[in-house]
Coordinates of C-alpha atoms and ligand atoms in Angstrom, one line a residue:
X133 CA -24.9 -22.7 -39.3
X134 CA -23.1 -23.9 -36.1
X135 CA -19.8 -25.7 -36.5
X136 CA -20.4 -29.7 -34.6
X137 CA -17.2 -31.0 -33.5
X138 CA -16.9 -33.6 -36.2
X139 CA -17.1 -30.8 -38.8
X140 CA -13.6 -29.4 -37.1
X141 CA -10.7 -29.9 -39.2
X142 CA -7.6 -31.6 -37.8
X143 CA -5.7 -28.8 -37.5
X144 CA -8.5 -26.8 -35.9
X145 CA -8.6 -29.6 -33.2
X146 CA -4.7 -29.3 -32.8
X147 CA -5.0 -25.6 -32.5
X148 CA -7.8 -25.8 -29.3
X149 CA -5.4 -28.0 -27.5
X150 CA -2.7 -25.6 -28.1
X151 CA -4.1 -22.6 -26.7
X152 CA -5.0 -24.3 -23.5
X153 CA -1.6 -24.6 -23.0
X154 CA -1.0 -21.0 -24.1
X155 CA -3.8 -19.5 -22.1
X156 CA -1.8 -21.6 -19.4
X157 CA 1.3 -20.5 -19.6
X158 CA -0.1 -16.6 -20.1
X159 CA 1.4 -16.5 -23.1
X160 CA 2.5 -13.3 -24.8
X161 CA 0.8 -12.6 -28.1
X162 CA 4.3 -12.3 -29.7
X163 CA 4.8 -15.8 -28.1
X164 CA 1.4 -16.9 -29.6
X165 CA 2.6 -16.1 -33.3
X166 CA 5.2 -18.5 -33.1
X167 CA 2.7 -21.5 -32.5
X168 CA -0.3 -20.0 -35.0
X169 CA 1.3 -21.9 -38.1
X170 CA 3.8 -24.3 -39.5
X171 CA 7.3 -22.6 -40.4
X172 CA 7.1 -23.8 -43.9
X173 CA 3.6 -25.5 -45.7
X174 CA 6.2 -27.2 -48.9
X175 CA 3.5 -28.8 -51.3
X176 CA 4.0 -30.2 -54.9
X177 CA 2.3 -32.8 -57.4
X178 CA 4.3 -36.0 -58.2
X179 CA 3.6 -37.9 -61.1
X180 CA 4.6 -41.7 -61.4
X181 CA 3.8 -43.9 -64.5
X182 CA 1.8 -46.6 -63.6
X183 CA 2.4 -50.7 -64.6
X184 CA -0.4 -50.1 -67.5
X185 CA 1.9 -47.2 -68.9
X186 CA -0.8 -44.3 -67.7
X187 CA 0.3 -41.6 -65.6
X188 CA -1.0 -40.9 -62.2
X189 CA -0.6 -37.5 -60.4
X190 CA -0.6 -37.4 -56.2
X191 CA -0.3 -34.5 -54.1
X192 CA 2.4 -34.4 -51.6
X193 CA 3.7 -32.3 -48.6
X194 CA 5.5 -32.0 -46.4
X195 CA 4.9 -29.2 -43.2
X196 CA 7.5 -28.1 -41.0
X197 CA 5.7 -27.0 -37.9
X198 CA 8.8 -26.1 -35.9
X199 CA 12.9 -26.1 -35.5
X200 CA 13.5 -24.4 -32.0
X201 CA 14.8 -27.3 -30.8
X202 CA 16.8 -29.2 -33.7
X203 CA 15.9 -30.6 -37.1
X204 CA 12.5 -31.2 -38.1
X205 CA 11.1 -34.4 -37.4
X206 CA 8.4 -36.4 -38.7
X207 CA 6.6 -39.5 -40.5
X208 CA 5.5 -39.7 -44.0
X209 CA 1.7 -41.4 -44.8
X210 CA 0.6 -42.5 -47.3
X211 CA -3.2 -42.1 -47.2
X212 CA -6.4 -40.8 -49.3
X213 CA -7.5 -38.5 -46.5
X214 CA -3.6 -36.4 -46.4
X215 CA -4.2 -33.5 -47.3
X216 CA -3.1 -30.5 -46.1
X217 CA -4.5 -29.6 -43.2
X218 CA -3.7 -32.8 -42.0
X219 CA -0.2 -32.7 -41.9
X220 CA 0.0 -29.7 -40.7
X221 CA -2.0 -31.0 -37.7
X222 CA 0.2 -34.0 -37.2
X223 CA 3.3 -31.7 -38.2
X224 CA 2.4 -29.4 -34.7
X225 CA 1.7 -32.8 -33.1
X226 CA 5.0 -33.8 -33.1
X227 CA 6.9 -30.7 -32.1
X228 CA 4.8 -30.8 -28.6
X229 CA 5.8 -34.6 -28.9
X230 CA 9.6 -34.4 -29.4
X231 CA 9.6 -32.0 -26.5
X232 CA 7.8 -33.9 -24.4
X233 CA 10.0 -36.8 -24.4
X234 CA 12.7 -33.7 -24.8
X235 CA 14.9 -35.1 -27.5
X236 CA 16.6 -32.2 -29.9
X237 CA 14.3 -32.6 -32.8
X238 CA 11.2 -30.1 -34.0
X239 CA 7.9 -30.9 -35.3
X240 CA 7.2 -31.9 -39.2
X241 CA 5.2 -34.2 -41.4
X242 CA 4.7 -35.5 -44.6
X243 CA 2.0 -37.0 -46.9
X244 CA 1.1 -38.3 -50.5
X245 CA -2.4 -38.1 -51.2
X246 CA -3.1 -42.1 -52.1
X247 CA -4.2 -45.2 -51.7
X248 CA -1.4 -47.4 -51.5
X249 CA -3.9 -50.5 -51.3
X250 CA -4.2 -49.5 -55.1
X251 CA -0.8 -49.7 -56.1
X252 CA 1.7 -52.5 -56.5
X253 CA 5.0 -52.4 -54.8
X254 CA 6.6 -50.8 -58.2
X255 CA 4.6 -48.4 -58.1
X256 CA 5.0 -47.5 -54.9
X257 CA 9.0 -47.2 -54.9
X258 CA 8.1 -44.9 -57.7
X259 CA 5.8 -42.9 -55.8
X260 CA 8.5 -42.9 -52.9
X261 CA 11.6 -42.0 -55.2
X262 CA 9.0 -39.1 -56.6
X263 CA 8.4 -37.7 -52.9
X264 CA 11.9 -37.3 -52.3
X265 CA 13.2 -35.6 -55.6
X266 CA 10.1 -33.2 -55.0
X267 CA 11.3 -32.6 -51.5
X268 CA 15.2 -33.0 -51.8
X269 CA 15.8 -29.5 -51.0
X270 CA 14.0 -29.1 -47.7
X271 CA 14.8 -32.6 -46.0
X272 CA 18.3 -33.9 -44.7
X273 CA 20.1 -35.0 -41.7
X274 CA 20.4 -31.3 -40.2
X275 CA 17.3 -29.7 -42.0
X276 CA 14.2 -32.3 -41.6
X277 CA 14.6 -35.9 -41.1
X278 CA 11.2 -38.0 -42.4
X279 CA 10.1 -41.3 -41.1
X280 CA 7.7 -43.8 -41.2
X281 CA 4.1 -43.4 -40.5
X282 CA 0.8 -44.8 -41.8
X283 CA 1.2 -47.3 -44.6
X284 CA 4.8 -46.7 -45.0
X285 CA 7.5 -48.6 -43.6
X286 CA 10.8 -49.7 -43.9
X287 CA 11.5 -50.6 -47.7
X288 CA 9.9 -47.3 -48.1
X289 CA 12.6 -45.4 -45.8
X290 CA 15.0 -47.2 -47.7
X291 CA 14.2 -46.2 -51.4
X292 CA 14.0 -42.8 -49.8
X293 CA 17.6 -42.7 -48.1
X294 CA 19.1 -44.1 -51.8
X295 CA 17.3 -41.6 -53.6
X296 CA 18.2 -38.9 -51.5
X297 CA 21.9 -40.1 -51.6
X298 CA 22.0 -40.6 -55.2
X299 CA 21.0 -36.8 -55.5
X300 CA 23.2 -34.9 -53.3
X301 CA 26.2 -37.4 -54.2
X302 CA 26.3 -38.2 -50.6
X303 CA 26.4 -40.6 -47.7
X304 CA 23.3 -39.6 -46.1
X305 CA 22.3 -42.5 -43.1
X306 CA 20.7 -39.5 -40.8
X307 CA 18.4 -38.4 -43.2
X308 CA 15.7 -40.8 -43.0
X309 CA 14.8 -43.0 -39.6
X310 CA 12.9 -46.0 -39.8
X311 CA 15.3 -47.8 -42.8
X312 CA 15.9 -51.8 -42.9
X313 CA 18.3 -53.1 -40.5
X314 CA 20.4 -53.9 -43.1
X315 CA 20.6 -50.4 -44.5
X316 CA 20.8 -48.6 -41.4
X317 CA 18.4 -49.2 -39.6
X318 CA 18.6 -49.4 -35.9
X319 CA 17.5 -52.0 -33.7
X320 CA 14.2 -51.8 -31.9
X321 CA 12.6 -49.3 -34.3
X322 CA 10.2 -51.8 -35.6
X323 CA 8.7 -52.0 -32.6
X324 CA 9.3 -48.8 -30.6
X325 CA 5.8 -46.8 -30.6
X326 CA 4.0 -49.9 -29.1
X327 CA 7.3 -50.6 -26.9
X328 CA 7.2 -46.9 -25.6
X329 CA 3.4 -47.2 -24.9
X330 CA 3.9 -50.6 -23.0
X331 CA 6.2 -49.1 -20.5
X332 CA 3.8 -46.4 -19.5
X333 CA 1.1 -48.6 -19.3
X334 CA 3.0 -51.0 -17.1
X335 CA 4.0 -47.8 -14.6
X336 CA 0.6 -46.8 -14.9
X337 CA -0.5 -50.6 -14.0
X338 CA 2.4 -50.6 -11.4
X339 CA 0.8 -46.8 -9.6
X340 CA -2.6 -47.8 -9.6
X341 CA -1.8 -51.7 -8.3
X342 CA -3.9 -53.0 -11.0
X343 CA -2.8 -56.7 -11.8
X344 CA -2.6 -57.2 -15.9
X345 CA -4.1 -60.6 -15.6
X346 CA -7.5 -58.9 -14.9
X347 CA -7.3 -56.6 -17.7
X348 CA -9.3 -56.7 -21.1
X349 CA -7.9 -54.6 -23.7
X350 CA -9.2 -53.5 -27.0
X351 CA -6.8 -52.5 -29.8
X352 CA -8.1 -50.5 -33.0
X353 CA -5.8 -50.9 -35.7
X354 CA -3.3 -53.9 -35.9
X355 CA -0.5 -51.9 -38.5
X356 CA 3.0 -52.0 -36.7
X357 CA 1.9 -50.2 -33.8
X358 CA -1.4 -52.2 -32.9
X359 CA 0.0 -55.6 -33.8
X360 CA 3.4 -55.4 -31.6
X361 CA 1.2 -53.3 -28.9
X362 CA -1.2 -56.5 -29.1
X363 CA 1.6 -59.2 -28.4
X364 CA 3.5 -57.0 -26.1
X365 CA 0.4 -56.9 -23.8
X366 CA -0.6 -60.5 -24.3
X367 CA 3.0 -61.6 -23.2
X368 CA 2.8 -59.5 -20.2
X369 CA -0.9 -61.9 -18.8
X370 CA -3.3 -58.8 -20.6
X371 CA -6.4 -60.5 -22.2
X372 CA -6.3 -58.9 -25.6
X373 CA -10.7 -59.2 -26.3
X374 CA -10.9 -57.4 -29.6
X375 CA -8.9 -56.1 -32.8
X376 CA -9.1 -54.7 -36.3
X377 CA -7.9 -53.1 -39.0
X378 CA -9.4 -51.0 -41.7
X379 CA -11.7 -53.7 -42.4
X380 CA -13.6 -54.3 -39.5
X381 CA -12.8 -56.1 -36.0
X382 CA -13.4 -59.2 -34.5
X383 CA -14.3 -59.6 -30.4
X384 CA -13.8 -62.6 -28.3
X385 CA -14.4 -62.6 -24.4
X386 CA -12.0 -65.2 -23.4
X387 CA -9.3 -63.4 -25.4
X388 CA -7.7 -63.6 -28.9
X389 CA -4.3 -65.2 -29.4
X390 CA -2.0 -61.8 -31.5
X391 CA 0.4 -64.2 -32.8
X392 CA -2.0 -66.2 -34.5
X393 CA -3.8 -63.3 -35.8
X394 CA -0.6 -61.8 -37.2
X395 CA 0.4 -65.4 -39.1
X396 CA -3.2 -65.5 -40.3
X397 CA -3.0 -62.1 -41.9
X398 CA 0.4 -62.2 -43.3
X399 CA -0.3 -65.4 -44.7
X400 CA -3.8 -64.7 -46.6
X401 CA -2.7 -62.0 -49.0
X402 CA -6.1 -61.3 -50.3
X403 CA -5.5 -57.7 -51.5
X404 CA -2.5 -57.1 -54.0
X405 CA 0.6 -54.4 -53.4
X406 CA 2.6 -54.2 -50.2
X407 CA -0.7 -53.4 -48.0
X408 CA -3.6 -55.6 -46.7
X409 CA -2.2 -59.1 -46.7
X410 CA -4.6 -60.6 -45.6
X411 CA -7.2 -59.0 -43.3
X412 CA -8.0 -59.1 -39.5
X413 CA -11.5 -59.2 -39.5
X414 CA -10.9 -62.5 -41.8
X415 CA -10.2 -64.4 -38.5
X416 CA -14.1 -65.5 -38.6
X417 CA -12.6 -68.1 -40.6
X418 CA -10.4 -69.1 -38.6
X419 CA -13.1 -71.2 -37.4
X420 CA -13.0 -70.0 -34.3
X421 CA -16.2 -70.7 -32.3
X422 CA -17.7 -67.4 -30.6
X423 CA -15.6 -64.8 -32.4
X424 CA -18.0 -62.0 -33.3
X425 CA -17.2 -59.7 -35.9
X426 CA -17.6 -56.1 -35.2
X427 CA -17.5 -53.0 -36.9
X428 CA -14.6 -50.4 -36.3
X429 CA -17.2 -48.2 -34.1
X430 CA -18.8 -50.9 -32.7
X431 CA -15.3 -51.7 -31.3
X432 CA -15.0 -48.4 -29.6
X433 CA -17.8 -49.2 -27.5
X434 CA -17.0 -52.9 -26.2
X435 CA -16.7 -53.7 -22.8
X436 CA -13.1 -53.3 -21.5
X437 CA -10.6 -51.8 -19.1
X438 CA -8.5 -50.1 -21.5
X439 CA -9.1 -49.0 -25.2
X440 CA -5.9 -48.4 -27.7
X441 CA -7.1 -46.6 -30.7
X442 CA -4.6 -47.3 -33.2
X443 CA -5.2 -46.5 -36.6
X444 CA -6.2 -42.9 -37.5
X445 CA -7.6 -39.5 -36.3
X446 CA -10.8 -38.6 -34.9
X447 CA -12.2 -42.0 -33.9
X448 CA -13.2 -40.8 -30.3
X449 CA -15.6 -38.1 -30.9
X450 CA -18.4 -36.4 -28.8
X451 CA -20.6 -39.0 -30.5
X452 CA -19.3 -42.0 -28.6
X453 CA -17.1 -41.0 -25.8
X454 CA -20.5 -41.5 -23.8
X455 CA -20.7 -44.4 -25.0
X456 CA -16.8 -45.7 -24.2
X457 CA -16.5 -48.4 -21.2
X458 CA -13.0 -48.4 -21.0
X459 CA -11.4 -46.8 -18.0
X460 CA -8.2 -45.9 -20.1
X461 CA -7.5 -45.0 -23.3
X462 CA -3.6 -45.2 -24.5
X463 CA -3.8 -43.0 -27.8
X464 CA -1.0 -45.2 -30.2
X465 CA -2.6 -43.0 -33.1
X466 CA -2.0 -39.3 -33.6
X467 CA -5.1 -37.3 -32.9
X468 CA -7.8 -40.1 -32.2
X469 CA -9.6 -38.2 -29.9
X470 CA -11.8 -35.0 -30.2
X471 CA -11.4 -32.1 -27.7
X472 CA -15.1 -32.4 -27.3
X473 CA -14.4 -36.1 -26.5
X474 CA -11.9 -35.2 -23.8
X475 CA -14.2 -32.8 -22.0
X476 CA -16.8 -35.8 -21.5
X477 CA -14.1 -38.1 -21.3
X478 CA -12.7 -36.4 -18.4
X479 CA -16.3 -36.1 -16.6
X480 CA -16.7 -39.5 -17.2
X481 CA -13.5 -40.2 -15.2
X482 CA -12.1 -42.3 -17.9
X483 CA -8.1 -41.1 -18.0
X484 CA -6.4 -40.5 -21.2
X485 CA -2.6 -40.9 -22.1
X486 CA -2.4 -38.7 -24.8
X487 CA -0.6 -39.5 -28.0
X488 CA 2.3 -37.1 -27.8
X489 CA 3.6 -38.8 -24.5
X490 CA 2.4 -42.6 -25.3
X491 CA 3.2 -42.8 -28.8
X492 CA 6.4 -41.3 -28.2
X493 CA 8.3 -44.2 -28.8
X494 CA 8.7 -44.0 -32.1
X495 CA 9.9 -41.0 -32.4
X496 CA 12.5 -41.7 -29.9
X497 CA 14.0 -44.7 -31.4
X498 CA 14.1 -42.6 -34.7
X499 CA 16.3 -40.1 -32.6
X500 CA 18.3 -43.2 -32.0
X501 CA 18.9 -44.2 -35.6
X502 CA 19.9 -40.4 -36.4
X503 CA 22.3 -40.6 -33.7
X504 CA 23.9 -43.4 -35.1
X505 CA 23.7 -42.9 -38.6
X506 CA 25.5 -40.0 -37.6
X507 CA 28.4 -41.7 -35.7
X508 CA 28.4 -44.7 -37.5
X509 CA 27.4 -46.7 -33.9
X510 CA 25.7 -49.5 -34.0
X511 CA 23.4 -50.1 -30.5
X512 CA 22.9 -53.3 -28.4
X513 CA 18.7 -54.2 -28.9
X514 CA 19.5 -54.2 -25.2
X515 CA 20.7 -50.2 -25.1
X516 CA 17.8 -49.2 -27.4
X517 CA 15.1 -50.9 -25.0
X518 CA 16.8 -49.5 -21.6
X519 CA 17.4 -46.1 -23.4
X520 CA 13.9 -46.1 -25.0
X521 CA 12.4 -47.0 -20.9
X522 CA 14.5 -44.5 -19.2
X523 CA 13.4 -41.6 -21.9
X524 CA 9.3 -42.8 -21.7
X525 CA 9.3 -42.9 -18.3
X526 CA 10.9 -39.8 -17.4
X527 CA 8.4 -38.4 -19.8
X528 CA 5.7 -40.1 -18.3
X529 CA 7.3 -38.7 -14.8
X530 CA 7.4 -34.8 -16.1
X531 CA 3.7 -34.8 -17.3
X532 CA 1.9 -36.4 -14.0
X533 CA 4.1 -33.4 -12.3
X534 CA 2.5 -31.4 -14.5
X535 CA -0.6 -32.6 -14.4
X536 CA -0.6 -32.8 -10.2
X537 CA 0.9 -29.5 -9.8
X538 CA -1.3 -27.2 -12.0
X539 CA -4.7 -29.7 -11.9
X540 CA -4.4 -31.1 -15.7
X541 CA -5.3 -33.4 -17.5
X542 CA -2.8 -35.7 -18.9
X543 CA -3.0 -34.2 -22.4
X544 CA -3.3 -30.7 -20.9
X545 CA -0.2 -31.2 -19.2
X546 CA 1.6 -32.9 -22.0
X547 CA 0.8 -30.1 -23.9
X548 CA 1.9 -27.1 -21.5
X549 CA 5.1 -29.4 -20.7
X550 CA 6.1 -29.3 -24.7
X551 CA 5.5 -25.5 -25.6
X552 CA 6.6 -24.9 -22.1
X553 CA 10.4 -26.4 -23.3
X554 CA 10.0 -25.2 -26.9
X555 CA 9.9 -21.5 -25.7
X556 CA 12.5 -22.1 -23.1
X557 CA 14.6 -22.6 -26.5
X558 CA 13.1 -20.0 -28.4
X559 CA 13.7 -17.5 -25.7
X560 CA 17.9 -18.6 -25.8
X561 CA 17.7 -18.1 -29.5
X562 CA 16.4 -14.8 -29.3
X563 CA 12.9 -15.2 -31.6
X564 CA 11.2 -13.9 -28.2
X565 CA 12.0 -11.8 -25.4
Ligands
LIG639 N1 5.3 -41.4 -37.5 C1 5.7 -41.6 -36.1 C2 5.0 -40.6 -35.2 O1 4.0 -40.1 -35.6 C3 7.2 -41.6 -36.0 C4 7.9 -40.3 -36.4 C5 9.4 -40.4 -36.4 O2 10.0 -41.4 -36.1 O3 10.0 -39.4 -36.8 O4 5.4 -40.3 -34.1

C-alpha cells in the first residue's frame, strides 16, 4: 500500500524537513547521525489516585532531541494524542527553534498521555507532582529545563518547580520556565509566543507596505497563544473574522471583538477541571446577529489575508492547502502544516512563517526566566518586550538572508539556519570533524 501524507507520523514529517536542510548543507553522513534521533527517548507510567479513590495510569515522556548548544529545552502537554512519536517530533522542533532565535538552549519535550478536560484540578496537581518524581533524574536547571505547552500552564509549572525542589532539597527557580509571577515567574511569559509572532508580522506588514486596517485574520485555537495573538492584532486595527477552539469556530465579516470572546469564555465554565471554561464556539449565544458557526476545517478554508493555526499538528495538510485563501500563514502551533502542504503552498504563492521562527517567542522569554531564576534578577515588562523584539527580529532578519541567498522557503531556511548553528557547536565540541 502507498503511504498518503496524512498517514505520516509526526516525527516522519519532522524528519523530511530536516533532511532538506541536510541535503543543503551537504551534510556528512557522520553529521547526519547526529540529527537521525533524539539523545535520550525517557518514558515511564505514572499512576495518580483519582477523587473516586480508583487509580488511573498515564504514560509520560519526556525526549531530549539535542544539547549541543546548552540545556535541553522544552514544553510539557498534556494531551490524548502524546505519544511518543510525538514528542520526539516536537522535541527536534525545538532544537532547530532555539537555534534559530540562537539562545543557549537544545531541543526537548515532554508529554502525559491524557485528557486533562477529564480531570479536576486535584487531580491534575497529582498528575503534575507524578511527572516530575518520574522524571527528577533527567530534568534540572543545567540538564533539561521543561515548560509549558498545550493544556498546561502556570499553576502547573509551579507544582512542578516545588516538587522538584522538595526532592533534591534544593532551591531550584531555573528548572522550570513558565511558573506564576509570584513564584518566579517572569514578566511577559504569559504572553510571549503571540508577542514574538506579532513582531514578525508587523515587520512583515511593515516590508510588504500592507496597512493592518485592511487585513482579515483567522486564528485556529484561542489557548494562550491564539487568545493574546487575537487581541494583540485587534489592538494593532487587524479585523480578527474568525476563531475557535477545540470545539468548533465562529466567523463574522465585520470582525469579532477578542476581549469579549475571552470574558465570555472565562465566565461560562461549562466543562469542569482547569480546562474548557467555557467555549468559543458558545459565542452563538452571545446573541450576536450574523455570527456563523463553523467547523475547525471549515475555518481553514475562510476567506482571509492571513491564517494563524493555533492549536495542534497537522491541520494544513495536502487535503486543504488548495483550498486555503489566505495569503499568509503565521504557524503559532508546532507542526501545523504538512510537507505536502508546503509544496502546494508554496506553488500557490501563499508564504509561510514557519513555527520554529514565529512561535519563537515563547521559548525565548522562557530563556529569560532561566536567566533570572538563575541570578535572582527580576526584569522590567519593558526589558522583556524590547529584549523579546530585538531577539525575533534578528531572527526574522537571519532567515529572509537565508531564504534570499540560497532561494528558500522560509521554513527551508529556518531549518538550514538552526542545524547550520547547531553543528557550528558540535564541530567546537569535537562530536564531528
Ligand atoms: N511550549 C513552547 C514551545 O513549543 C515553549 C517552550 C519553552 O518555553 O521551553 O515553544
Amino acid at each position: 500500500m502507498v503511504k498518503t501524507a496524512s498517514a505520516q507520523t509526526p516525527y516522519k514529517r519532522f524528519a523530511q524537513n530536516l533532511k532538506h536542510a541536510l541535503d543543503h548543507l551537504r551534510c556528512t553522513p557522520a553529521e547526519r547521525a547526529l540529527f537521525r534521533e533524539p539523545k535520550h527517548i525517557w518514558k515511564n507510567t505514572i499512576t495518580i489516585v483519582r477523587d473516586n479513590r480508583t487509580s488511573a495510569n498515564f504514560p509520560a515522556f519526556r525526549v531530549q532531541y539535542n544539547d549541543a548548544r546548552g540545556p535541553y529545552k522544552g514544553g510539557i502537554r498534556f494531551h490524548p494524542a502524546a505519544d511518543e512519536d510525538e514528542v520526539k517530533a516536537l522535541a527536534a522542533l525545538m532544537a532547530i527553534k532555539t537555534a534559530v532565535v540562537d539562545i543557549p538552549f537544545g531541543g526537548a519535550k515532554g508529554g502525559v498521555q491524557c485528557d486533562p478536560k477529564n480531570l479536576s484540578k486535584r487531580e491534575v496537581q497529582l498528575l503534575s507532582r507524578a511527572y516530575v518524581r518520574a522524571f527528577a533524574t533527567h530534568i534540572g536547571p543545567d540538564i533539561d529545563v521543561p515548560a509549558p505547552d498545550v493544556n498546561t500552564n502556570p499553576d502547573i509549572m509551579g507544582w512542578m518547580r516545588d516538587e522538584y525542589e522538595v526532592l533534591t532539597k534544593s532551591f531550584a527557580p531555573a528548572v522550570i520556565t513558565g511558573k506564576p509571577l509570584s513564584y518566579g515567574g517572569s514578566l511577559g511569559r504569559d504572553t510571549a509566543t503571540a508577542r514574538g509572532a506579532f513582531f514578525i508580522l508587523e515587520e512583515l506588514i511593515e516590508r510588504k507596505a500592507l496597512n493592518p486596517k485592511d487585513l482579515r485574520v483567522v486564528i485556529q485555537g484561542f489557548g494562550n497563544a491564539g487568545a493574546a495573538m487575537a487581541q494583540f492584532l485587534h489592538n494593532a486595527g487587524c479585523t480578527i473574522v474568525a476563531v475557535s477552539d477545540s470545539h468548533g469556530g465562529i466567523y463574522y465579516k465585520e470582525g469579532l471583538d477578542p476581549v469579549r470572546i475571552q470574558k465570555y469564555k472565562s465566565s461560562t465554565g461549562s466543562v469542569t477541571g482547569e480546562y474548557c471554561q467555557g467555549s468559543v464556539c458558545d459565542i452563538k449565544k452571545m446573541k450576536m446577529d450574523n455570527v456563523q458557526a463553523v467547523t475547525n476545517e471549515e475555518l481553514l478554508e475562510l476567506p482571509c489575508d492571513i491564517l494563524i493555526p493555533a492549536a495542534l499538528d497537522n491541520v494544513i495538510t495536502a487535503k486543504n492547502a488548495g483550498k486555503i485563501q489566505a495569503h499568509f500563514i503565521l504557524e503559532l502551533a508546532n507542526g501545523p502544516t504538512t510537507p505536502e502542504a508546503d509544496s502546494i503552498l508554496t506553488k500557490r504563492n501563499i508564504q509561510v512563517i514557519p513555527d520554529v521562527l514565529s512561535n519563537a517567542g515563547g521559548v525565548t522569554v522562557s530563556y529569560f526566566e532561566w536567566v533570572q531564576g538563575r541570578s535572582g534578577e527580576q526584569w522590567t515588562a519593558e526589558r522583556v518586550d524590547a529584549d523579546l523584539k530585538r531577539i525575533m527580529l534578528a531572527a526574522f532578519r537571519a532567515v529572509r538572508r537565508e531564504a534570499g541567498r540560497e532561494k528558500l522557503s522560509y521554513r527551508g531556511a529556518a531549518f538550514v539556519l538552526g542545524v547550520k548553528r547547531m553543528l557550528e557547536t558540535m564541530r567546537v565540541r569535537g562530536w564531528v570533524k
